[in-house]
Amino acid sequence: MSVRFETATEIVNGVRVVAVRGELDIATSPGVRELLSDAATDRARPLVIDLVECEFIDSTGLAALLHGAKPAQNGESHVAIVSPGGDVRRMLELTAIDQTIPVFDGLEEALTAVLAVGR
């Protein structure tokens, strides 16, 4: 049985963390893309995308990550992804998204990395 799709946003140590739970696919990616785009416009805060509980991601989900996080990549803030392993991490690696947006195994590691940018 798959996990119900949900997103959550919180501020952790001054970093905006957007968590995605369930399947990030053609049905759910437009909302995630918009959520990330809105979050990325806050130039004062780095952005971490938490995919720890994301069970599946398709091409539209991958595009949502890239396009949604783009303002943060091009702005003064920084972005990172948390994905500890499994199919989602494998997709990030196969599509070379991990070469564009740093991917970390855990939230603490990602928070440390994005907070270190610009210091």
Short mmCIF file of C-alpha atoms in Angstrom, two decimals:
data_model
loop_
_atom_site.label_atom_id
_atom_site.label_comp_id
_atom_site.label_asym_id
_atom_site.label_seq_id
_atom_site.Cartn_x
_atom_site.Cartn_y
_atom_site.Cartn_z
CA MET A 1 0.00 0.00 0.00
CA SER A 2 1.40 3.37 -0.99
CA VAL A 3 1.64 6.39 1.26
CA ARG A 4 -0.91 9.15 0.71
CA PHE A 5 0.58 12.13 -1.15
CA GLU A 6 1.28 15.12 1.09
CA THR A 7 3.54 18.13 1.21
CA ALA A 8 4.64 20.09 4.24
CA THR A 9 6.67 23.25 4.63
CA GLU A 10 8.49 24.34 7.75
CA ILE A 11 11.37 26.59 8.75
CA VAL A 12 14.25 24.69 10.38
CA ASN A 13 17.25 26.72 11.61
CA GLY A 14 16.37 29.51 9.16
CA VAL A 15 16.05 27.12 6.21
CA ARG A 16 12.78 26.50 4.39
CA VAL A 17 12.24 22.73 4.24
CA VAL A 18 9.65 21.39 1.80
CA ALA A 19 8.86 17.72 2.43
CA VAL A 20 7.20 15.53 -0.19
CA ARG A 21 5.54 12.31 0.89
CA GLY A 22 4.09 9.63 -1.40
CA GLU A 23 4.34 9.66 -5.19
CA LEU A 24 5.61 12.69 -7.09
CA ASP A 25 4.16 12.10 -10.53
CA ILE A 26 2.10 13.67 -13.31
CA ALA A 27 -0.87 14.11 -10.97
CA THR A 28 1.01 15.72 -8.07
CA SER A 29 3.95 17.48 -9.74
CA PRO A 30 2.14 20.72 -10.74
CA GLY A 31 1.36 21.49 -7.10
CA VAL A 32 4.89 20.65 -5.99
CA ARG A 33 6.37 22.80 -8.74
CA GLU A 34 4.23 25.75 -7.62
CA LEU A 35 5.06 25.14 -3.94
CA LEU A 36 8.80 25.05 -4.70
CA SER A 37 8.62 28.12 -6.93
CA ASP A 38 6.88 30.06 -4.16
CA ALA A 39 9.41 28.84 -1.58
CA ALA A 40 12.36 29.67 -3.84
CA THR A 41 11.31 33.31 -4.18
CA ASP A 42 12.24 33.83 -0.51
CA ARG A 43 15.80 34.86 -1.32
CA ALA A 44 16.65 35.29 2.37
CA ARG A 45 16.28 31.57 3.07
CA PRO A 46 18.01 28.52 1.66
CA LEU A 47 15.70 25.74 0.45
CA VAL A 48 15.89 22.04 1.26
CA ILE A 49 13.61 19.58 -0.55
CA ASP A 50 13.05 16.57 1.68
CA LEU A 51 12.27 13.43 -0.35
CA VAL A 52 12.87 10.94 2.48
CA GLU A 53 9.23 9.80 2.37
CA CYS A 54 8.81 10.19 -1.40
CA GLU A 55 8.23 6.66 -2.67
CA PHE A 56 8.22 7.29 -6.42
CA ILE A 57 9.18 10.03 -8.83
CA ASP A 58 8.55 10.21 -12.58
CA SER A 59 9.83 12.60 -15.25
CA THR A 60 7.23 15.24 -14.42
CA GLY A 61 8.26 15.06 -10.76
CA LEU A 62 11.91 15.46 -11.71
CA ALA A 63 11.02 18.47 -13.87
CA ALA A 64 9.04 19.95 -10.97
CA LEU A 65 12.14 19.71 -8.76
CA LEU A 66 14.38 21.37 -11.34
CA HIS A 67 12.03 24.13 -12.43
CA GLY A 68 10.55 24.75 -9.01
CA ALA A 69 13.96 25.15 -7.38
CA LYS A 70 15.49 27.19 -10.22
CA PRO A 71 14.84 30.61 -8.64
CA ALA A 72 16.73 29.48 -5.53
CA GLN A 73 19.62 28.19 -7.64
CA ASN A 74 19.90 31.46 -9.58
CA GLY A 75 19.31 33.71 -6.60
CA GLU A 76 21.18 34.43 -3.44
CA SER A 77 19.80 31.44 -1.61
CA HIS A 78 20.86 27.86 -2.04
CA VAL A 79 18.98 24.62 -2.55
CA ALA A 80 19.62 20.98 -1.65
CA ILE A 81 17.69 17.71 -1.78
CA VAL A 82 17.47 15.00 0.89
CA SER A 83 17.10 11.47 -0.47
CA PRO A 84 18.78 8.66 1.44
CA GLY A 85 18.58 5.97 -1.22
CA GLY A 86 16.24 3.70 -3.10
CA ASP A 87 14.47 4.31 -6.38
CA VAL A 88 14.07 8.07 -5.93
CA ARG A 89 17.78 8.59 -5.24
CA ARG A 90 18.62 6.34 -8.19
CA MET A 91 16.44 8.51 -10.48
CA LEU A 92 18.16 11.66 -9.25
CA GLU A 93 21.51 10.08 -10.10
CA LEU A 94 20.48 8.56 -13.46
CA THR A 95 19.10 11.89 -14.67
CA ALA A 96 22.11 13.82 -13.29
CA ILE A 97 19.90 16.07 -11.19
CA ASP A 98 22.34 15.34 -8.38
CA GLN A 99 24.95 17.17 -10.50
CA THR A 100 22.73 20.30 -10.57
CA ILE A 101 21.26 20.21 -7.07
CA PRO A 102 23.32 18.62 -4.28
CA VAL A 103 21.69 15.51 -2.81
CA PHE A 104 22.30 14.43 0.78
CA ASP A 105 21.43 11.34 2.78
CA GLY A 106 20.00 13.21 5.75
CA LEU A 107 18.31 16.48 6.66
CA GLU A 108 21.01 17.65 9.08
CA GLU A 109 23.70 17.22 6.42
CA ALA A 110 21.62 19.20 3.87
CA LEU A 111 20.90 21.98 6.40
CA THR A 112 24.58 22.32 7.23
CA ALA A 113 25.49 22.51 3.54
CA VAL A 114 22.95 25.17 2.55
CA LEU A 115 23.71 27.28 5.62
CA ALA A 116 27.43 27.20 4.78
CA VAL A 117 26.84 28.74 1.34
CA GLY A 118 27.68 32.41 1.28
CA ARG A 119 29.52 32.43 4.59
#
